[in-house]
Coordinates of C-alpha atoms in Angstrom, one line a residue:
P1 CA 6.2 1.6 -29.1
G2 CA 6.7 2.3 -32.8
S3 CA 3.4 1.2 -34.2
S4 CA 1.2 3.0 -36.7
M5 CA -2.5 3.6 -36.3
D6 CA -3.2 0.8 -38.9
D7 CA -1.1 -1.6 -36.7
L8 CA -3.2 -0.7 -33.7
R9 CA -6.5 -1.1 -35.5
I10 CA -5.6 -4.5 -36.8
T11 CA -4.4 -5.6 -33.4
I12 CA -7.4 -4.4 -31.5
L13 CA -9.8 -6.0 -33.9
S14 CA -8.0 -9.3 -34.1
T15 CA -6.5 -9.5 -30.6
N16 CA -4.1 -12.1 -32.0
S17 CA -0.9 -10.1 -32.1
H18 CA 0.9 -9.3 -28.9
F19 CA 3.4 -6.7 -30.2
V20 CA 1.3 -3.6 -29.3
V21 CA -1.2 -5.0 -26.8
S22 CA 0.6 -3.1 -23.9
E23 CA 0.4 0.1 -25.9
I24 CA -3.3 -0.4 -26.7
S25 CA -4.0 -1.0 -23.0
G26 CA -2.1 2.1 -22.0
L27 CA -4.0 4.3 -24.5
V28 CA -7.3 3.0 -23.3
I29 CA -6.3 4.2 -19.8
L30 CA -5.3 7.7 -21.0
I31 CA -8.4 8.2 -23.3
S32 CA -10.7 7.3 -20.4
F33 CA -9.2 10.2 -18.4
F34 CA -9.1 12.7 -21.3
I35 CA -12.9 12.2 -21.9
S36 CA -13.6 12.5 -18.1
H37 CA -17.3 12.6 -17.0
S38 CA -18.4 10.7 -20.1
E39 CA -21.2 8.1 -20.1
V40 CA -22.6 5.6 -22.5
K41 CA -26.4 5.5 -22.9
V42 CA -28.0 2.3 -24.1
E43 CA -31.1 3.5 -26.1
E44 CA -34.6 2.3 -25.1
T45 CA -33.3 1.2 -21.7
A46 CA -32.4 3.0 -18.4
W47 CA -28.8 1.7 -18.7
T48 CA -26.0 4.3 -18.6
E49 CA -22.4 3.4 -18.0
P50 CA -19.7 5.8 -16.9
V51 CA -16.5 5.7 -19.1
I52 CA -14.2 5.0 -16.2
I53 CA -11.3 2.5 -16.7
W54 CA -9.4 0.6 -14.1
L55 CA -6.8 -1.5 -15.8
T56 CA -3.7 -3.5 -14.8
I57 CA -1.1 -4.6 -17.3
C58 CA 0.8 -7.8 -16.1
M59 CA 4.3 -8.1 -17.5
P60 CA 7.3 -10.2 -16.4
T61 CA 10.6 -8.6 -15.9
G62 CA 12.5 -7.9 -19.1
C63 CA 9.4 -7.3 -21.4
G64 CA 9.5 -3.5 -21.5
K65 CA 7.2 -2.6 -18.7
S66 CA 9.2 0.5 -17.7
S67 CA 9.4 1.6 -21.3
I68 CA 5.6 1.5 -21.8
F69 CA 5.2 3.3 -18.4
K70 CA 7.6 6.1 -19.4
Y71 CA 5.8 6.3 -22.8
L72 CA 2.5 6.9 -21.2
L73 CA 3.9 9.6 -18.9
K74 CA 5.5 11.3 -21.9
L75 CA 2.1 11.4 -23.7
V76 CA 0.5 13.0 -20.6
G77 CA 3.3 15.6 -20.3
L78 CA 3.1 16.5 -24.0
T79 CA -0.7 16.8 -23.7
R80 CA -0.3 19.2 -20.8
T81 CA 2.1 21.3 -22.8
K82 CA -0.4 21.3 -25.7
L83 CA -3.1 22.5 -23.4
K84 CA -0.8 25.2 -22.1
V85 CA -1.1 24.0 -18.5
S86 CA 1.6 26.1 -16.8
N87 CA 1.4 24.8 -13.3
A88 CA 3.1 21.6 -12.3
A89 CA 1.1 18.4 -11.9
P90 CA 0.1 18.0 -8.2
S91 CA 2.3 15.6 -6.4
W92 CA 1.1 12.9 -4.0
N93 CA 4.1 12.0 -1.8
L94 CA 4.2 8.9 0.4
D95 CA 4.3 11.0 3.5
E96 CA 0.9 12.5 2.7
A97 CA -0.6 9.6 1.0
T98 CA -4.1 9.4 2.5
F99 CA -7.5 8.6 1.0
E100 CA -8.6 12.1 2.0
K101 CA -5.6 13.7 0.2
M102 CA -6.6 11.8 -3.0
G103 CA -10.1 13.3 -2.7
A104 CA -8.8 16.8 -2.3
L105 CA -6.6 16.4 -5.4
M106 CA -9.7 15.2 -7.4
N107 CA -11.7 18.1 -6.2
D108 CA -9.1 20.6 -7.2
N109 CA -9.0 19.1 -10.7
G110 CA -12.7 19.2 -11.5
G111 CA -13.6 15.9 -9.9
R112 CA -11.2 13.8 -12.0
L113 CA -7.9 12.2 -11.3
L114 CA -5.5 10.1 -13.4
G115 CA -3.2 7.6 -11.7
I116 CA -0.5 5.7 -13.6
Y117 CA 1.7 3.4 -11.6
D118 CA 4.8 1.5 -12.4
E119 CA 3.7 -0.9 -9.7
M120 CA -0.1 -1.1 -9.1
T121 CA 0.3 -2.3 -5.5
T122 CA 1.9 1.1 -4.7
F123 CA -1.4 2.8 -5.4
L124 CA -3.5 0.3 -3.5
T125 CA -1.1 0.4 -0.5
Q126 CA -1.1 4.3 -0.6
I127 CA -4.8 4.5 -0.1
N128 CA -4.7 1.7 2.5
L129 CA -6.6 -0.8 0.3
Y130 CA -4.0 -3.5 0.0
K131 CA -2.2 -5.5 2.6
S132 CA 0.1 -8.5 2.3
R133 CA -2.5 -10.6 4.1
G134 CA -5.6 -9.3 2.5
Q135 CA -7.8 -6.3 1.7
V136 CA -8.5 -3.8 4.4
D137 CA -12.1 -3.5 5.5
S138 CA -13.0 0.2 6.1
H139 CA -15.3 3.0 5.1
D140 CA -12.5 4.1 2.6
V141 CA -12.8 0.8 0.8
A142 CA -16.6 1.3 0.4
V143 CA -16.1 4.8 -1.0
F144 CA -13.3 3.7 -3.3
L145 CA -15.4 1.0 -4.8
Q146 CA -18.2 3.5 -5.5
L147 CA -15.8 5.7 -7.4
Y148 CA -15.8 3.0 -10.1
N149 CA -19.2 4.2 -11.1
G150 CA -18.5 7.9 -10.8
Q151 CA -20.5 8.4 -7.7
P152 CA -20.6 11.8 -5.9
W153 CA -18.1 12.2 -3.1
S154 CA -18.1 14.7 -0.2
R155 CA -16.2 15.1 3.0
K156 CA -16.8 17.5 5.8
T157 CA -14.8 17.8 9.0
V158 CA -14.8 20.1 12.0
T159 CA -11.3 21.1 11.3
G160 CA -12.0 22.0 7.7
E161 CA -9.0 20.1 6.4
A162 CA -9.4 18.3 3.0
N163 CA -13.1 19.1 2.8
F164 CA -14.8 18.9 -0.6
V165 CA -18.0 18.3 -2.4
M166 CA -18.0 16.6 -5.8
E167 CA -21.2 16.0 -7.7
R168 CA -19.5 13.7 -10.2
T169 CA -16.1 11.9 -10.1
T170 CA -13.8 10.2 -12.6
L171 CA -11.0 8.3 -11.1
T172 CA -8.9 6.6 -13.8
V173 CA -6.4 4.0 -12.6
G174 CA -3.8 2.2 -14.7
G175 CA -0.7 0.4 -13.8
F176 CA 1.7 -2.5 -14.2
T177 CA 2.6 -5.4 -12.0
Q178 CA 4.3 -8.8 -12.2
P179 CA 2.0 -11.8 -13.0
V180 CA 2.6 -13.5 -9.6
V181 CA 1.8 -10.2 -7.8
A182 CA -1.4 -9.9 -9.9
R183 CA -2.5 -13.3 -8.7
Q184 CA -2.0 -12.3 -5.1
M185 CA -4.0 -9.1 -5.8
I186 CA -6.9 -11.0 -7.4
E187 CA -7.0 -13.7 -4.7
Q188 CA -6.3 -11.6 -1.7
Q189 CA -8.7 -12.1 1.2
G190 CA -11.8 -9.9 0.8
S191 CA -11.1 -8.9 -2.8
T192 CA -13.7 -11.3 -4.4
E193 CA -16.3 -10.6 -1.7
K194 CA -16.1 -6.8 -2.2
G195 CA -15.6 -6.9 -6.0
L196 CA -12.3 -5.0 -6.1
A197 CA -10.5 -7.4 -8.5
Q198 CA -13.5 -7.6 -10.8
R199 CA -13.6 -3.9 -11.3
F200 CA -10.2 -4.0 -13.0
L201 CA -9.4 -5.1 -16.5
W202 CA -6.4 -7.5 -16.4
M203 CA -4.3 -7.6 -19.5
F204 CA -1.4 -10.1 -19.6
P205 CA 0.4 -9.6 -23.0
R206 CA 2.3 -12.6 -24.2
P207 CA 5.8 -12.1 -22.9
L208 CA 8.1 -10.8 -25.6
F209 CA 11.8 -10.5 -24.9
A210 CA 13.0 -8.3 -27.7
R211 CA 16.5 -8.5 -28.9
F212 CA 18.6 -5.4 -29.5
S213 CA 18.1 -5.6 -33.2
N214 CA 14.3 -5.5 -32.7
L215 CA 14.3 -2.2 -30.8
E216 CA 12.7 0.6 -32.7
P217 CA 12.4 4.4 -32.1
V218 CA 9.1 5.8 -31.1
D219 CA 6.9 7.0 -34.0
E220 CA 7.0 10.7 -33.2
K221 CA 4.3 11.4 -35.9
F222 CA 1.9 9.0 -34.2
V223 CA 2.8 10.5 -30.8
E224 CA 1.9 14.0 -32.2
S225 CA -1.4 12.7 -33.5
L226 CA -2.2 11.1 -30.1
V227 CA -1.4 14.4 -28.3
D228 CA -3.7 16.3 -30.6
L229 CA -6.4 13.7 -30.0
F230 CA -6.1 13.9 -26.2
A231 CA -6.0 17.7 -26.1
A232 CA -9.1 18.0 -28.4
Q233 CA -11.1 15.5 -26.3
Y234 CA -10.0 17.1 -23.0
Q235 CA -11.1 20.6 -24.2
Q236 CA -14.6 19.2 -24.9
T237 CA -15.0 18.2 -21.2
V238 CA -14.5 21.8 -20.1
T239 CA -17.0 24.7 -20.6
S240 CA -16.0 28.2 -21.5
S241 CA -16.2 29.2 -17.8
G242 CA -13.8 26.4 -16.9
A243 CA -16.4 24.1 -15.3
T244 CA -16.5 20.4 -16.3
C245 CA -19.3 19.0 -18.4
C246 CA -20.7 15.5 -19.0
R247 CA -20.6 14.0 -22.5
T248 CA -23.0 11.3 -23.6
W249 CA -22.1 8.6 -26.1
H250 CA -24.5 6.3 -27.8
L251 CA -24.4 2.7 -29.2
P252 CA -24.7 2.3 -32.9
Q253 CA -28.1 1.9 -34.5
S254 CA -27.3 -1.8 -35.0
Y255 CA -25.6 -3.3 -32.0
D256 CA -26.6 -6.9 -32.4
C257 CA -23.0 -8.0 -31.4
F258 CA -23.4 -6.4 -28.0
V259 CA -26.9 -7.9 -27.4
A260 CA -25.6 -11.3 -28.3
K261 CA -22.6 -11.0 -26.0
H262 CA -24.7 -9.6 -23.2
D263 CA -27.2 -12.5 -23.4
T264 CA -24.4 -15.1 -23.6
I265 CA -22.9 -13.7 -20.4
Q266 CA -26.3 -13.7 -18.7
Q267 CA -26.8 -17.4 -19.7
Q268 CA -23.4 -18.3 -18.3
L269 CA -24.0 -16.4 -15.1
E270 CA -27.2 -18.4 -14.7
R271 CA -25.3 -21.7 -15.1
I272 CA -22.5 -20.9 -12.7
C273 CA -24.6 -19.0 -10.1
C274 CA -23.2 -19.4 -6.6
Q275 CA -20.4 -21.7 -7.8
D276 CA -17.5 -19.4 -8.5
D277 CA -18.0 -15.8 -7.2
L278 CA -14.7 -14.6 -8.7
I279 CA -15.5 -15.6 -12.3
S280 CA -19.2 -14.6 -11.9
G281 CA -17.9 -11.1 -10.8
F282 CA -15.6 -10.8 -13.8
L283 CA -18.3 -11.8 -16.3
S284 CA -20.9 -9.6 -14.7
K285 CA -18.6 -6.5 -14.8
A286 CA -17.6 -7.3 -18.4
K287 CA -21.0 -6.2 -19.7
G288 CA -20.4 -2.6 -18.6
Q289 CA -16.7 -2.7 -19.3
I290 CA -17.4 -3.5 -23.0
L291 CA -19.3 -0.2 -23.2
R292 CA -16.6 1.7 -21.4
V293 CA -13.8 0.3 -23.6
A294 CA -15.9 0.8 -26.7
V295 CA -16.0 4.6 -26.2
C296 CA -12.2 4.6 -25.8
F297 CA -11.7 2.7 -29.0
H298 CA -14.2 4.8 -30.8
V299 CA -12.2 7.9 -29.8
L300 CA -8.9 6.2 -30.7
F301 CA -10.3 5.2 -34.2
G302 CA -11.2 8.9 -34.8
I303 CA -7.6 10.0 -34.4
D304 CA -7.6 11.4 -38.0
A305 CA -10.3 13.9 -37.2
P306 CA -9.9 14.6 -33.4
H307 CA -12.4 17.5 -33.3
D308 CA -15.1 15.8 -35.2
I309 CA -15.7 12.4 -33.5
P310 CA -19.4 11.6 -33.6
S311 CA -21.2 10.7 -30.4
E312 CA -22.4 7.4 -31.9
I313 CA -20.0 4.6 -31.2
S314 CA -18.8 2.8 -34.4
T315 CA -19.6 -0.9 -34.8
S316 CA -15.9 -1.7 -35.3
A317 CA -15.1 0.0 -31.9
L318 CA -17.9 -2.0 -30.2
Q319 CA -16.7 -5.3 -31.6
A320 CA -13.1 -4.4 -30.7
A321 CA -14.2 -3.7 -27.1
I322 CA -15.9 -7.1 -27.0
N323 CA -12.7 -8.8 -28.1
F324 CA -10.5 -6.8 -25.8
T325 CA -12.7 -7.4 -22.7
D326 CA -12.9 -11.1 -23.6
V327 CA -9.2 -11.3 -23.5
C328 CA -9.0 -9.5 -20.2
C329 CA -11.5 -11.8 -18.6
T330 CA -9.6 -14.8 -19.9
H331 CA -6.3 -13.4 -18.6
A332 CA -7.8 -12.7 -15.2
S333 CA -9.2 -16.3 -15.0
L334 CA -5.8 -17.7 -16.0
I335 CA -3.9 -15.6 -13.5
A336 CA -6.3 -16.7 -10.8
G337 CA -5.7 -20.3 -11.7
R338 CA -9.3 -20.9 -13.0
G339 CA -8.3 -21.8 -16.5
H340 CA -9.5 -20.6 -19.9
L341 CA -12.8 -18.9 -20.6
S342 CA -14.3 -20.2 -23.8
E343 CA -15.1 -17.9 -26.8
D344 CA -18.8 -17.8 -26.0
G345 CA -18.1 -16.5 -22.5
E346 CA -18.3 -19.8 -20.6
A347 CA -16.2 -19.8 -17.5
T348 CA -15.8 -23.4 -16.9
G349 CA -12.1 -23.3 -16.1
T350 CA -11.8 -26.8 -17.4
V351 CA -9.9 -28.6 -20.1
N352 CA -10.6 -32.2 -21.3
V353 CA -8.1 -34.6 -19.8
D354 CA -7.0 -38.1 -20.8
C355 CA -8.8 -40.0 -18.1
D356 CA -10.6 -43.4 -18.4
D357 CA -13.9 -41.8 -17.4
D358 CA -15.5 -38.9 -15.5
Q359 CA -15.4 -40.9 -12.3
S360 CA -11.7 -41.5 -12.4
K361 CA -11.1 -37.8 -13.1
E362 CA -13.3 -36.9 -10.1
T363 CA -11.5 -39.3 -7.8
A364 CA -8.2 -37.8 -8.9
R365 CA -9.4 -34.3 -8.3
Y366 CA -10.7 -35.4 -4.9
T367 CA -7.4 -37.0 -4.1
L368 CA -5.4 -33.9 -5.2
L369 CA -7.3 -31.7 -2.7
L370 CA -6.9 -34.0 0.3
P371 CA -5.0 -32.2 3.1
G372 CA -1.2 -32.3 3.2
K373 CA 1.9 -32.4 1.0
T374 CA 2.2 -36.1 1.4
L375 CA -0.8 -38.5 1.1
N376 CA -0.6 -42.0 2.7
L377 CA -2.9 -44.4 1.0
T378 CA -3.2 -46.8 3.9
A379 CA -4.0 -44.1 6.4
L380 CA -6.6 -42.5 4.1
N381 CA -8.2 -45.8 3.3
N382 CA -8.5 -46.7 7.0
A383 CA -10.2 -43.3 7.5
K384 CA -12.6 -44.4 4.7
K385 CA -11.6 -41.4 2.6
F386 CA -12.0 -43.6 -0.6
R387 CA -15.3 -45.2 0.3
N388 CA -17.5 -45.2 -2.8
K389 CA -14.4 -44.2 -4.8
G390 CA -13.0 -47.7 -5.4
N391 CA -11.5 -48.0 -1.9
K392 CA -7.7 -48.6 -1.8
E393 CA -7.5 -49.6 -5.5
G394 CA -9.4 -46.5 -6.5
G395 CA -7.0 -44.3 -4.5
L396 CA -3.9 -46.0 -6.0
Q397 CA -5.3 -45.4 -9.5
A398 CA -5.7 -41.7 -8.6
F399 CA -2.1 -41.6 -7.4
R400 CA -0.9 -43.0 -10.7
Q401 CA -3.1 -40.7 -12.8
L402 CA -1.9 -37.6 -11.0
E403 CA 1.7 -38.8 -11.3
I404 CA 1.3 -39.1 -15.1
A405 CA -0.2 -35.6 -15.1
G406 CA 3.0 -34.3 -13.5
L407 CA 1.3 -33.3 -10.2
G408 CA 3.4 -35.5 -7.9
T409 CA 5.3 -38.7 -7.4
T410 CA 4.0 -42.1 -6.1
E411 CA 6.3 -44.1 -3.8
I412 CA 6.2 -47.5 -2.0
L413 CA 7.1 -47.4 1.7
T414 CA 7.8 -50.4 3.9
I415 CA 7.9 -50.7 7.7
P416 CA 10.4 -53.1 9.3
G417 CA 8.7 -56.4 10.2
Q418 CA 5.7 -55.8 8.1
K419 CA 4.9 -57.2 4.6
T420 CA 2.2 -54.6 3.9
K421 CA 3.1 -52.0 1.2
H422 CA 2.3 -48.4 2.0
Y423 CA 1.8 -46.2 -1.0
T424 CA 2.3 -42.5 -0.6
F425 CA 1.8 -39.6 -3.0
Q426 CA 4.1 -36.6 -2.8
K427 CA 2.3 -33.5 -4.2
V428 CA 4.4 -31.0 -6.2
P429 CA 5.1 -27.8 -4.4
I430 CA 4.0 -24.3 -5.5
P431 CA 7.0 -22.9 -7.6
E432 CA 8.2 -19.4 -7.1
D433 CA 9.1 -18.9 -10.8
S434 CA 6.3 -17.3 -12.7
N435 CA 6.7 -19.4 -15.8
K436 CA 6.7 -22.7 -13.8
L437 CA 3.7 -21.4 -11.8
C438 CA 1.8 -21.0 -15.1
E439 CA 2.7 -24.5 -16.1
L440 CA 1.4 -25.8 -12.8
S441 CA -1.8 -23.8 -13.2
S442 CA -2.3 -25.4 -16.6
K443 CA -2.0 -28.9 -15.1
L444 CA -4.3 -28.1 -12.2
M445 CA -7.0 -26.7 -14.3
K446 CA -7.3 -30.0 -16.1
Y447 CA -8.9 -31.2 -12.8
D448 CA -10.9 -28.0 -12.2
V449 CA -8.5 -26.9 -9.4
S450 CA -7.2 -23.4 -8.9
V451 CA -3.7 -22.7 -7.6
K452 CA -5.2 -21.1 -4.5
I453 CA -7.3 -24.1 -3.6
Y454 CA -4.4 -26.4 -4.2
A455 CA -2.1 -24.2 -2.1
D456 CA -4.6 -24.4 0.8
S457 CA -4.6 -28.2 0.7
L458 CA -0.8 -28.2 0.9
A459 CA -0.8 -26.0 4.0
K460 CA -2.8 -28.6 6.0
D461 CA -1.3 -31.4 8.0
D462 CA -0.1 -34.6 6.3
A463 CA -1.4 -38.1 7.2
G464 CA 1.7 -40.2 7.2
V465 CA 3.4 -43.2 8.8
S466 CA 7.0 -43.7 9.9
T467 CA 9.2 -45.5 7.3
S468 CA 12.6 -46.9 7.0
R469 CA 12.9 -47.6 3.3
K470 CA 11.2 -46.3 0.1
R471 CA 11.6 -47.1 -3.6
P472 CA 9.9 -45.8 -6.7
L473 CA 6.6 -47.4 -7.7
E474 CA 7.9 -48.9 -10.9
S475 CA 10.5 -51.0 -9.1
D476 CA 7.8 -53.0 -7.5
E477 CA 5.9 -53.8 -10.7

C-alpha cells in the first residue's frame, strides 16, 4: 500500500482500478470497528441499519494477501498506541477458542470485537461455524447470525464461567481467503439457507502479480493520517466515564441514487423470487450493506478533518458505497458460478451464447446437467430423455454444441458385430487450478449453469455401453 487519499477517492468512486481495492476493503473493515455501535437512520422511515461490516477479500497466492494483512494489523497497533492503550490486546488461542470465549472478550471490550484473519476459515472453524462438509447447525449459529445486526447478547450459567450481558454488540469481521476456498464457503451446505454467506461482502480484486520494480514503500504520511482518523473516531464512541455510546448517521437530504438502487433491487427480487435463494439473499442484504459501507466511506473521506466529520453522509460516499457493494455482489455471484450481475442489479447469471435458437440452448443445458461424466446418446434416447427435444438428432446437436463451447468431447463408439453408431459425450472435469476453474465457470454460465450444479451432475452414475473401438466424431463425417 503506497496510495494517497486522492488515489483512494478516485478508485472508490470509479471501481475500475484494481491497484488499491484490497486496501480500500481493509480500511472499510477497520473503520467499521472504530465507529462501533453506530447506526444509519433513513429519515421519514423506521429503517435503522447498524454499521457492522463482515467482509472477505479473495486473493490468489502471490498477489500480496499477507502484505495487506500485516498492513491492517500495523494500523490497529499504531492506533492503540495513539490511544495510549497500555494493556496488550487480548488473545484468543486455539486451545480456548469457543463461542462463549468470544462473547466474554466482547463483553470486556464494551460489547465490541474486531477480528482480522489471514485465512477466514480459521475464524469460522474456531467458533464451530464451518466444517469441510457444511455449516454446523446449532444455537451458536443462530446467535452468531444475529450479531450481524448488533443484537443484545447475554449468557448465564450455573458455574458463572463466561457469563455476560451486552445490551448492544458490534462484531466486526474481516479476512482473506483463496478464491476456491471462498466458493466452498459460499456454497457450503446450509450457508444459503441460514444466510451466512449473504451477510458477508465478497471482494475479489483483479489478481495483480507485481514485479520487484513495482514494489513501493508504504506512504507513512497517509498511515499517520489514518491513525489520527481512527483514534478520533474511536474516542467519540466512548463517554467521559468510559462507557460506550451509540452514534447516529443520516442520509444526505438528497439521496435519490439510493432510492433508485433500492427500488431496482426490489424489482429484481420480485422477478427472481423463489428461483435462486443465494442471489436473492445477496441482493436483499445489499440494500443495508450500502448504508453500512456509506458511513465507512464518509468517515474515510473526512480524513483531512477527523474531529469534525458531520453526521450527514455525503452524496459522494453514498454513491461510492453503491458502486462498492455492486462490485461485491457481482464478485460473490461469479465466485459461486452464477455469472455476472448486470449494472441495474439484475441477477440473471446469463450471457448470450451463439446458439441457433433458444430451444437449442435449452436442450444443450438440459444435456449438460444429465447425470454422469459420460453421456451415451443411444441409452439416453432409449430412455426417452430427448423426447420433445428432437429425439436422437436433437441430442446429437446438443453434444456438438457443447463440444464447440469447450465443455466436453463427442466420440463415436462401435460394438463388434453391430453397425449401429453409439455417440457419447465426455464432460470436462472440474479443474483444481483456480484460473481454469474461473474459465470453466464462464463457459457454464453461458448455459445458466453454476459450477456446483454441474459438479453434482458429474458425481452421479454414467449411462454407458461396453465398447471395443472409438474414434473422434470428425473422422466419421
